[in-house]
Short mmCIF file of C-alpha atoms and ligand atoms in Angstrom, two decimals:
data_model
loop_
_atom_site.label_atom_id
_atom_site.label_comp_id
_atom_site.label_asym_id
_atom_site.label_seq_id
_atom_site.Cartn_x
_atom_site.Cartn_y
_atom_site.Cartn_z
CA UNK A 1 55.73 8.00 -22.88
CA UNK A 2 53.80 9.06 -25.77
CA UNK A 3 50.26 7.88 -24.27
CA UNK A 4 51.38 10.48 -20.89
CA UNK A 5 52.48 13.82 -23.67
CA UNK A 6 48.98 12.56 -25.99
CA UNK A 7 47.06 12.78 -22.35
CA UNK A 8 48.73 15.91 -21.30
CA UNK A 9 47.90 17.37 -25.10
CA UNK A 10 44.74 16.11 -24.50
CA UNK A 11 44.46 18.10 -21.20
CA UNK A 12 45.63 21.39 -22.12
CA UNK A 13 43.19 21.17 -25.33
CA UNK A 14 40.39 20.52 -22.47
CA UNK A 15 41.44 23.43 -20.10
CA UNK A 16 42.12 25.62 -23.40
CA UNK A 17 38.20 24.87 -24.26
CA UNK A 18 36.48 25.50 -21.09
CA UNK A 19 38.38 28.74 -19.99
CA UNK A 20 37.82 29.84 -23.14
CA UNK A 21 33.82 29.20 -22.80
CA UNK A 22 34.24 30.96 -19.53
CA UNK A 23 35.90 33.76 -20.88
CA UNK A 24 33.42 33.87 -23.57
CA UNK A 25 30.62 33.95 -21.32
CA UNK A 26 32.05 36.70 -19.08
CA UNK A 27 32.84 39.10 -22.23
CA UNK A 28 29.00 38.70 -23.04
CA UNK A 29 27.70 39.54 -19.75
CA UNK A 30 30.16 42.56 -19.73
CA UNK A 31 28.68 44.22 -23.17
CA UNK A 32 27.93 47.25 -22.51
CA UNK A 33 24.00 48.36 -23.05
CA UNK A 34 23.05 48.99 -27.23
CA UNK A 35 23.58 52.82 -27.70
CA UNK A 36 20.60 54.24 -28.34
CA UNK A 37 18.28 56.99 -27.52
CA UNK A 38 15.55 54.73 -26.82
CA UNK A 39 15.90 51.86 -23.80
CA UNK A 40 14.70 48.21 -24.86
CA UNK A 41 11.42 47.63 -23.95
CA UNK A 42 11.96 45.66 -21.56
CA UNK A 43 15.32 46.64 -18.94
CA UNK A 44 17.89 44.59 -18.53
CA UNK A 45 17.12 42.10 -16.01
CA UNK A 46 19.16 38.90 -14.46
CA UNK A 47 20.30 36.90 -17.48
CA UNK A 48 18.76 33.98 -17.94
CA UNK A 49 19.94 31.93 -21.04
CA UNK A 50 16.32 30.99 -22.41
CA UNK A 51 14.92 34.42 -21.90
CA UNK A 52 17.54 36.54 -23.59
CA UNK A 53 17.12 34.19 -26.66
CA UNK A 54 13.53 35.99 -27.57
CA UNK A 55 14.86 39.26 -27.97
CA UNK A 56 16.05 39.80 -31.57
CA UNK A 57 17.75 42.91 -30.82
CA UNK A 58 20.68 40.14 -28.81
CA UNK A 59 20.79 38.31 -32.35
CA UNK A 60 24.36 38.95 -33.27
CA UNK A 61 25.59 37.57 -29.46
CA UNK A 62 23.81 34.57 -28.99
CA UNK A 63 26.26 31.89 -30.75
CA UNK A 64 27.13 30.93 -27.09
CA UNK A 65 23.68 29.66 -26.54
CA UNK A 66 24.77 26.78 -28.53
CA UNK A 67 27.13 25.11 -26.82
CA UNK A 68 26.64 24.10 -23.31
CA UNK A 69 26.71 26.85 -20.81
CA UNK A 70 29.36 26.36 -18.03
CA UNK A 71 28.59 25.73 -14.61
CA UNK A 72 26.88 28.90 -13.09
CA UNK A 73 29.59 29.27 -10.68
CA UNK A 74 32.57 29.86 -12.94
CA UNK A 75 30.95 32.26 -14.54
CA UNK A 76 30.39 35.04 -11.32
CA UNK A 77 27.36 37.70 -12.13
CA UNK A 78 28.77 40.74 -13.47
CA UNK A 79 26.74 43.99 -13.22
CA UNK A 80 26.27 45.99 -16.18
CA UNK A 81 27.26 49.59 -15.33
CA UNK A 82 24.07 51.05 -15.93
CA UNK A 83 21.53 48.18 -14.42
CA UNK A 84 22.72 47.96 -10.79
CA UNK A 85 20.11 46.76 -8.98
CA UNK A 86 18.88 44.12 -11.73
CA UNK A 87 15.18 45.74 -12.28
CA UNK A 88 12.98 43.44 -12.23
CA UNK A 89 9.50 45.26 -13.36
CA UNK A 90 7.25 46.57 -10.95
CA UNK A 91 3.88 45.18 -10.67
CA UNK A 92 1.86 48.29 -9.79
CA UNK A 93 -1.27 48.27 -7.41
CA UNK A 94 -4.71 48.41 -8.56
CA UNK A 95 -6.51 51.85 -8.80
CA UNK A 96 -9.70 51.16 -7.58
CA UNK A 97 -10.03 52.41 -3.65
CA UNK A 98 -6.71 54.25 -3.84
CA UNK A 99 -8.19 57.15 -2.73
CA UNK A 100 -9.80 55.38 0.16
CA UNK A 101 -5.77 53.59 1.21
CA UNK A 102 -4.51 57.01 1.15
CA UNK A 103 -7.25 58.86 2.66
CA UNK A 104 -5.48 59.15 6.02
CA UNK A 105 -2.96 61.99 3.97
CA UNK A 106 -5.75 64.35 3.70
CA UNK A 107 -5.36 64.46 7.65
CA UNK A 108 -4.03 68.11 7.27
CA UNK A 109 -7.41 69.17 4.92
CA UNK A 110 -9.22 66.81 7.09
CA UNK A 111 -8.47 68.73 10.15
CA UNK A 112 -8.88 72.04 9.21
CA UNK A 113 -11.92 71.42 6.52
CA UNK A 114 -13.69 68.84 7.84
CA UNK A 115 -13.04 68.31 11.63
CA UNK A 116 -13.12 72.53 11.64
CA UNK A 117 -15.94 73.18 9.47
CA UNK A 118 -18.20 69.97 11.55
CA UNK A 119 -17.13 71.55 15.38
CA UNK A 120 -18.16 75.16 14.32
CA UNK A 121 -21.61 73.73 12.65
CA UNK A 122 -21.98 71.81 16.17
CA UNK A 123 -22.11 75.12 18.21
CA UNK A 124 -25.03 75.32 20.01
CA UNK A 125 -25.56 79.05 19.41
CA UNK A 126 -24.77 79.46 15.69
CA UNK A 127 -24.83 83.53 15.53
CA UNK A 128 -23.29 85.93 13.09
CA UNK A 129 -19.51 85.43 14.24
CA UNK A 130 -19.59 81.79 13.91
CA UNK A 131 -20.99 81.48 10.40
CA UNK A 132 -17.84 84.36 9.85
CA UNK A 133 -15.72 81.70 11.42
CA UNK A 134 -17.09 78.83 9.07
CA UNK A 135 -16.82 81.25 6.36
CA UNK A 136 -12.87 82.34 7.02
CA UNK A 137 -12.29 78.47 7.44
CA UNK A 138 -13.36 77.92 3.96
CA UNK A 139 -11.37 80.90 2.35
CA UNK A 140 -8.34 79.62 4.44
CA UNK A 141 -8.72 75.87 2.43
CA UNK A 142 -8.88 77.56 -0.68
CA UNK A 143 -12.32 77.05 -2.08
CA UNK A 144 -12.29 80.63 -3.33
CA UNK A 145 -14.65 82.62 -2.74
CA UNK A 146 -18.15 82.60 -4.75
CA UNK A 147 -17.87 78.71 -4.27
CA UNK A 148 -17.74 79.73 -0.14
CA UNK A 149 -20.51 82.16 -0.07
CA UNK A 150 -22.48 79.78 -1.96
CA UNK A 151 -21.49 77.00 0.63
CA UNK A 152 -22.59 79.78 3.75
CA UNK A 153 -25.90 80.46 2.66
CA UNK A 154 -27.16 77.26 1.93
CA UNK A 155 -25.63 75.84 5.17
CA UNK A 156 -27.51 78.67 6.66
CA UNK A 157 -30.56 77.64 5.07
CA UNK A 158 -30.53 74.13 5.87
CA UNK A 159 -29.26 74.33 9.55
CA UNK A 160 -32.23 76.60 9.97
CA UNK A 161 -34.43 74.29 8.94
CA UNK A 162 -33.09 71.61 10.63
CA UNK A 163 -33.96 73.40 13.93
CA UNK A 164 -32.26 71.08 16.73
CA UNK A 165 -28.89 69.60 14.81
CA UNK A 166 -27.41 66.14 15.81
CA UNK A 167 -23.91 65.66 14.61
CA UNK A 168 -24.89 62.88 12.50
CA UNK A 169 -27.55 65.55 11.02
CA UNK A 170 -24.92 67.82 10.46
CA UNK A 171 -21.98 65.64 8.94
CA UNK A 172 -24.61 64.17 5.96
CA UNK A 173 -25.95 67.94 5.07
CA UNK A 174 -22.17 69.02 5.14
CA UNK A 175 -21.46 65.84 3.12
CA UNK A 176 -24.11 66.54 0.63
CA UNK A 177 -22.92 70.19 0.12
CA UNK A 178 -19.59 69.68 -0.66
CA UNK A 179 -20.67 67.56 -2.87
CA UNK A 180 -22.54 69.87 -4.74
CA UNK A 181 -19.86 71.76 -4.92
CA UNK A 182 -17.01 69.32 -6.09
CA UNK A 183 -19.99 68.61 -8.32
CA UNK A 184 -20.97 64.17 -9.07
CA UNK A 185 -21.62 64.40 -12.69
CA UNK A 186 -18.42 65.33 -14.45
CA UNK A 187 -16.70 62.32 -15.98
CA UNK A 188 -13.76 62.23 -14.27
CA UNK A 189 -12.31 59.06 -16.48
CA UNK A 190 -8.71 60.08 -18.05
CA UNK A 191 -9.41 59.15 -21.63
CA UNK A 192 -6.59 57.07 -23.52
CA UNK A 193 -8.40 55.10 -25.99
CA UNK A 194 -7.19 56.75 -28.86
CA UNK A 195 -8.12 55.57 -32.97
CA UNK A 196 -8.54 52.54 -34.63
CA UNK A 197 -4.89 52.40 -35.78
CA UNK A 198 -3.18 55.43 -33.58
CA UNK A 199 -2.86 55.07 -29.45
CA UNK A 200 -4.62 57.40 -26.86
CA UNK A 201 -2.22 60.51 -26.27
CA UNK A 202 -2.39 62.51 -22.96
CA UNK A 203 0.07 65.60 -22.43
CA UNK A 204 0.64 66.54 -19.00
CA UNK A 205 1.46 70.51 -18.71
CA UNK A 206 2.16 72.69 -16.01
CA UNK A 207 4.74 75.10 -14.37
CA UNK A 208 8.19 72.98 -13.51
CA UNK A 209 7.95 71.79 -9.76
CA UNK A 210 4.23 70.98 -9.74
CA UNK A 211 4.68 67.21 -10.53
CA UNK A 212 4.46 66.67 -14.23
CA UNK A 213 7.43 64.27 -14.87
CA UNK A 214 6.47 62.26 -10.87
CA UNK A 215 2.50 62.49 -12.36
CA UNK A 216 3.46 61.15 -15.81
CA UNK A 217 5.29 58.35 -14.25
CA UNK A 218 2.87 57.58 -11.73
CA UNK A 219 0.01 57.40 -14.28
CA UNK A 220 2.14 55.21 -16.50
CA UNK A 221 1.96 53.08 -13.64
CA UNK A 222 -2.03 53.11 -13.45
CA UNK A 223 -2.49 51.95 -17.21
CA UNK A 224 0.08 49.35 -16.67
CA UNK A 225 -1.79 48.30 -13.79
CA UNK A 226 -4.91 47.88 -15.93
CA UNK A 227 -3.02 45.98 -18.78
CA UNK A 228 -1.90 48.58 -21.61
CA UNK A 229 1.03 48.97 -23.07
CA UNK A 230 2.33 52.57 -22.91
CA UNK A 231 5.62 54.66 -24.40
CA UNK A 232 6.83 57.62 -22.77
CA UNK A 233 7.88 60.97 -25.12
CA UNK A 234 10.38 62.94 -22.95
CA UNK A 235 9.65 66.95 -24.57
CA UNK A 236 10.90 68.26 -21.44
CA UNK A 237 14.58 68.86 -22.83
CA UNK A 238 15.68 71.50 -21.27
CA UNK A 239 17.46 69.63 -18.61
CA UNK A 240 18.97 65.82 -19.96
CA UNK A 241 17.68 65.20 -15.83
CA UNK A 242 14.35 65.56 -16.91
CA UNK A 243 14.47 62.88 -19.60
CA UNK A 244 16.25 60.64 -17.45
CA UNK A 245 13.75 61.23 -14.49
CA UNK A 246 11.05 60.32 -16.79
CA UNK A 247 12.73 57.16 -18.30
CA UNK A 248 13.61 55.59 -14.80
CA UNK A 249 9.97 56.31 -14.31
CA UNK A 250 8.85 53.99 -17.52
CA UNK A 251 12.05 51.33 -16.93
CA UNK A 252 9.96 50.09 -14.00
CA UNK A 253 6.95 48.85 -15.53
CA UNK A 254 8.44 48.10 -18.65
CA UNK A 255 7.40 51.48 -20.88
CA UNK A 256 10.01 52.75 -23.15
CA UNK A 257 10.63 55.78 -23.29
CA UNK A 258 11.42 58.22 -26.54
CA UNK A 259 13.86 61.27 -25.83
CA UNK A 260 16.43 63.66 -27.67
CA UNK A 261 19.14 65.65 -27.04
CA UNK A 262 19.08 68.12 -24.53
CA UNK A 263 18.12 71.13 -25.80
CA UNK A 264 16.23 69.86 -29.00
CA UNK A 265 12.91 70.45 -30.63
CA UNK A 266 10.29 69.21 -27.88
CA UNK A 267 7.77 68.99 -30.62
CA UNK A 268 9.64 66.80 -32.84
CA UNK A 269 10.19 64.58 -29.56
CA UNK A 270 6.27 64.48 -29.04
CA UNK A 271 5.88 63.60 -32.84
CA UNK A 272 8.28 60.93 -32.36
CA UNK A 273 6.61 59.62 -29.80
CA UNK A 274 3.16 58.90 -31.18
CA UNK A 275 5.17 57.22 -34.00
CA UNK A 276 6.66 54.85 -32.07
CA UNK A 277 3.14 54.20 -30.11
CA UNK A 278 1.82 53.53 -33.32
CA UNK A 279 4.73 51.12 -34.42
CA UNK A 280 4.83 49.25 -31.48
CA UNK A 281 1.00 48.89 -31.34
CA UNK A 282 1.21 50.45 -27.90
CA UNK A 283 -2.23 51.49 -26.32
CA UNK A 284 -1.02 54.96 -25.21
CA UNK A 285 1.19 57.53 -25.54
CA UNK A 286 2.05 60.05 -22.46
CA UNK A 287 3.73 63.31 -23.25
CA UNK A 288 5.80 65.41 -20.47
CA UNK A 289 6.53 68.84 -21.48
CA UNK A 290 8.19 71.66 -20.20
CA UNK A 291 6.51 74.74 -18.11
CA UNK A 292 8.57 77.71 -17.91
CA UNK A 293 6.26 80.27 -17.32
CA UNK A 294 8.50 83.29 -17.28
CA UNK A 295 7.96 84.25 -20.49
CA UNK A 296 4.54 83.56 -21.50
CA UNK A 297 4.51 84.44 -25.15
CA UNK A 298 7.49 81.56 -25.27
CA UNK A 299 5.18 79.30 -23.65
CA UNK A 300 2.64 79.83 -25.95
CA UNK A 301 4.44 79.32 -28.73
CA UNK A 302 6.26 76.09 -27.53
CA UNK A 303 3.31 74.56 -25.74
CA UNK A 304 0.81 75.12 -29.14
CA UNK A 305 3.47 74.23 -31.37
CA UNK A 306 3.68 70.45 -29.20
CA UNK A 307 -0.06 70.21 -29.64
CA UNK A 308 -0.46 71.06 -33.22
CA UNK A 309 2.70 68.46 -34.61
CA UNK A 310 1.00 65.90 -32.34
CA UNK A 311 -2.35 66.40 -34.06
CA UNK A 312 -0.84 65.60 -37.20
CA UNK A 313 -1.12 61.84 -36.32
CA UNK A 314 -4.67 62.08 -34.40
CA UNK A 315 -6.78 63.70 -32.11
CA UNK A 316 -5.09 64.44 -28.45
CA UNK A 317 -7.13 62.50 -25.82
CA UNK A 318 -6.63 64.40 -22.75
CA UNK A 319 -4.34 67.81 -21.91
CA UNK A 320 -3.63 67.22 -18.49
CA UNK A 321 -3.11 70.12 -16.36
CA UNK A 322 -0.93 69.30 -13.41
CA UNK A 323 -1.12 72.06 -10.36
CA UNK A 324 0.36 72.00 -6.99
CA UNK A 325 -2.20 72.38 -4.13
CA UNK A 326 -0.10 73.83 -1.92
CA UNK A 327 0.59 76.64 -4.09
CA UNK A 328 -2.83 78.11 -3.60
CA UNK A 329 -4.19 81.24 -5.20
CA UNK A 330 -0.66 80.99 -8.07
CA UNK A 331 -1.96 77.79 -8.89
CA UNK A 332 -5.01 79.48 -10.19
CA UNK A 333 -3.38 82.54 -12.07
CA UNK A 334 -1.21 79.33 -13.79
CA UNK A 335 -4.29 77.39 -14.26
CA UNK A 336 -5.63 80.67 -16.32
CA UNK A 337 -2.37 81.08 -17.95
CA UNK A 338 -2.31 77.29 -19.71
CA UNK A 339 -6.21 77.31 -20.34
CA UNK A 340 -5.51 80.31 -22.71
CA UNK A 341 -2.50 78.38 -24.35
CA UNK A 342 -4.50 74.47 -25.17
CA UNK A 343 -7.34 73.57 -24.20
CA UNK A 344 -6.85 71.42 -21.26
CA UNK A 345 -9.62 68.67 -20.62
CA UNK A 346 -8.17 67.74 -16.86
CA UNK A 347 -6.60 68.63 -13.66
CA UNK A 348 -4.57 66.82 -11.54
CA UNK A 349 -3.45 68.37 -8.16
CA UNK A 350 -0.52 67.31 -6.61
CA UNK A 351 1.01 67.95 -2.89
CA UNK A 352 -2.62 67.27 -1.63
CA UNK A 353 -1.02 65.48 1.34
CA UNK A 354 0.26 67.78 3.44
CA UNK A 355 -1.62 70.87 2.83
CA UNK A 356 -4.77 71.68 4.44
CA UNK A 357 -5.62 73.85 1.14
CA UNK A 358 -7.64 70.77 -0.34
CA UNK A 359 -10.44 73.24 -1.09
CA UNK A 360 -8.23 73.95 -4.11
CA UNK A 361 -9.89 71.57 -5.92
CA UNK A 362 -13.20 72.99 -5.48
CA UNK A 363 -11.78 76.69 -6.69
CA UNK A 364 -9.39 75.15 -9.40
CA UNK A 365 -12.77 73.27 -11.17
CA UNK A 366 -14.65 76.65 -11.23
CA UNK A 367 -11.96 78.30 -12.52
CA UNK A 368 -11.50 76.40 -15.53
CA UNK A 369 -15.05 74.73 -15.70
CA UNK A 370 -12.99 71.29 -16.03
CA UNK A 371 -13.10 68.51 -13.57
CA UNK A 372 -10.08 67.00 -11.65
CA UNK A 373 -9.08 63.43 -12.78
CA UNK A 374 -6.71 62.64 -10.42
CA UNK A 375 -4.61 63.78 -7.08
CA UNK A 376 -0.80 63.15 -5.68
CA UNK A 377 -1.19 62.36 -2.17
CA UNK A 378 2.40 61.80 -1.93
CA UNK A 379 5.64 61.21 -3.27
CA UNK A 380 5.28 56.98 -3.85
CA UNK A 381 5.03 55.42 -7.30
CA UNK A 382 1.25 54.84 -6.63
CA UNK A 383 0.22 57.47 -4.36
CA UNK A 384 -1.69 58.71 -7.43
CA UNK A 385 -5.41 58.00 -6.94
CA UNK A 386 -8.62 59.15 -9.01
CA UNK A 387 -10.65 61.74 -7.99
CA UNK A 388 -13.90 60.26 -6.51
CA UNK A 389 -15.80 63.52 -4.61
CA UNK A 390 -17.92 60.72 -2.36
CA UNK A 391 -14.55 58.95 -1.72
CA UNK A 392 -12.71 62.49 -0.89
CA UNK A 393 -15.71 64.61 1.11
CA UNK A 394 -15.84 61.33 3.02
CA UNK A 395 -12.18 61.47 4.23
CA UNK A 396 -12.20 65.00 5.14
CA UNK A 397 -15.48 64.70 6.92
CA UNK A 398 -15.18 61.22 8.22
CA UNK A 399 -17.71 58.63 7.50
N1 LIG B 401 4.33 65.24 -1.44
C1 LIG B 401 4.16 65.13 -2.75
N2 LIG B 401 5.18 65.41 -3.58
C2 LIG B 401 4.98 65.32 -4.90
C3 LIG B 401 3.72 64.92 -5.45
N3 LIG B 401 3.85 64.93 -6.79
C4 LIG B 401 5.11 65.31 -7.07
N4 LIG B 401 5.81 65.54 -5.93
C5 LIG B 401 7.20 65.99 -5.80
O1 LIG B 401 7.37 67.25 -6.41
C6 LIG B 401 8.68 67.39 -6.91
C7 LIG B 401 8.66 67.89 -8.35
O2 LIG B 401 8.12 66.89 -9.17
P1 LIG B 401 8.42 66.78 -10.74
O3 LIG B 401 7.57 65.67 -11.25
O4 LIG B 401 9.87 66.69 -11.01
O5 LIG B 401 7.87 68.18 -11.26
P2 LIG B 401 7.90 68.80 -12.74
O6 LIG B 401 8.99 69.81 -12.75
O7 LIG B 401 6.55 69.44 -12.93
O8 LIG B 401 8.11 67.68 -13.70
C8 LIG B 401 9.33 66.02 -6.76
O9 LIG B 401 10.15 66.04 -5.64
C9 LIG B 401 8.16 65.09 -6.54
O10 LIG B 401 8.50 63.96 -5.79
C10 LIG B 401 2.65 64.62 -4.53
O11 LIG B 401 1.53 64.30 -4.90
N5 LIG B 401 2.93 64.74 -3.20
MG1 LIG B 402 9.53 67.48 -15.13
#
């Protein structure tokens, strides 16, 4: 009798002991994410017992690593709130030849630029209205106007030179044009290589809707791709979307992402963010700002005042200007507008798939006598490819 109660004593202890492990287990998985204004470097992913023992932030949970976990299935998965979909980190793709994959979304540019431009060229009788025709084709893509006339008259030059034209003929002097035009020896490289102690710090700028959050994101990606370590500053805070945009952006490839309350000092944001770059030893800082243009005076004041508390740690590395090509002509009254405000060392145009403006690019580099770095050919985490002129006249022309 008293050997069954010490066995059933024995049994409830035993039951007692593992429900309670299980229950333990459950209430970690449920914590809810650390508050903070900063995300851990690296999202939450699927917990694995081993893994979650490096982090010291997990310090004060991790007692239960001790004893022996309980069978995985009595303790079911339970999905923090905010980390649905488990992220494990994205592994972008390599930059080199992006702008060859995504050629084909030139096709609008391609058709009207390149096919367009090659087909008029090929007439057999090249008189007075055609060479109008070539010349309306070019002010319809957008490559402005001294840039076109410039184009006309050497084309005229060369074709009558040429005498008899094969298409072949015609396609390498159109290649070699445009090419003078998009001009071979800027350095197109986005610099992020920063100080000895301090990390490289780009600030993308721009009016809202032109792709500055989508571009910062994107390019986050690229350095990933080729190994360094980035942080995000969110100084767009006019809208908490904005921030939150921008730190899905970084969650995905691992870059955390520094933010403030909606509505706060975007400078002090910026500042903050170089600081933690330089904590964490990260390699490079990227800075998304704000771009109300309406009142100009206010962006002035806000977009200078960013630059200048930034300085105070280093040097900037780039000023990225970010325009949308299918905006046209606005693009470059905006491009004018932010040139006047910091000094802006790059261009990246957006929207250059589906437009068949892409002789934007040509205008938009004599306009500001800076080269574009890079170019959104769509709406995908890596349809952001360096701007290579060979690369580009070679898509819209066909090789
Ligand atoms: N098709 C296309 N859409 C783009 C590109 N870059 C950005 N977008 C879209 O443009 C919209 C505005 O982008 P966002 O980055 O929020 O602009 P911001 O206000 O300047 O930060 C978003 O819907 C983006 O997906 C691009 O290269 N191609
Ligand atoms: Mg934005």
């Amino acid at each position: 009798m008293e050997f069954v109660i010490l066995a059933v004593v024995i049994a409830l202890v035993a039951v007692g002991v593992i429900s309670g492990l299980v229950v333990s287990s459950r209430k970690k998985k449920q914590l809810p994410p650390a508050p903070s204004s900063t995300p851990p470097l690296t999202p939450p992913a699927e917990p694995r017992v081993g893994e979650e023992a490096e982090e010291p932030r997990e310090e004060s949970r991790r007692t239960i690593e001790d004893v022996p976990a309980p069978p995985a299935e009595t303790a079911p998965e339970t999905v923090e709130p905010e980390a649905p979909a488990a992220p494990a980190l994205d592994v972008p793709e390599p930059t080199a030849g992006r702008l060859v994959r995504l050629r084909a979304r030139l096709a609008r540019s391609q058709n009207t630029l390149g096919k367009g431009l090659l087909a008029l060229l090929s007439r057999d009788n090249l008189d007075e209205d055609t060479w109008e025709e070539i010349e309306d084709t070019l002010l319809t893509a957008d490559v402005g106007v001294a840039p076109t006339q410039e184009l006309v008259e050497r084309l005229r030059e060369r074709v009558r030179v040429l005498g008899t034209r094969t298409p072949e003929e015609l396609r390498a002097l159109l290649r070699e044009e445009l090419l003078v035009l998009l001009g071979t020896d800027f350095d197109r490289a986005v610099k992020t290589e920063g100080g000895l102690e301090t990390p490289g710090v780009v600030m993308v700028v721009g009016v809202n809707g032109t792709g500055k959050t989508t571009t910062t994101g994107k390019l986050a990606r690229v350095l990933v791709a080729d190994g360094r370590s980035v942080v995000l500053g969110a100084a767009d805070t006019f809208r908490a979307a904005a921030a939150d945009q921008l730190q899905t952006w970084g969650e995905r490839v691992g870059a955390r992402t520094v933010r403030g309350p909606e509505g706060g000092d975007p400078a002090s944001i910026a500042y903050d963010a170089v600081k933690e770059g330089i904590a964490e030893g990260a390699d490079v800082v990227l800075i998304d700002t704000a771009g109300r243009l309406h009142t100009k005076t206010g962006l002035m004041d806000e977009l200078g005042k960013v630059k200048r508390v930034v300085e105070k740690h280093g040097p900037l590395d780039e000023v990225l200007l970010v325009l949308d090509a299918t905006t046209g002509q606005n693009g470059l009254v905006q491009a004018r507008v932010f040139a006047e405000v910091v000094d802006i060392t790059g261009i990246v145009l957006t929207k250059l798939d589906g437009t068949a403006k892409g002789g934007i690019v040509i205008a938009v580099q004599r306009e500001l006598g800076v080269p574009v770095k890079l170019v959104g050919l769509g709406e995908g985490p890596d349809d952001l490819a360096p701007f290579e002129p060979e690369a580009f006249v070679d898509a819209l022309i066909g090789d």
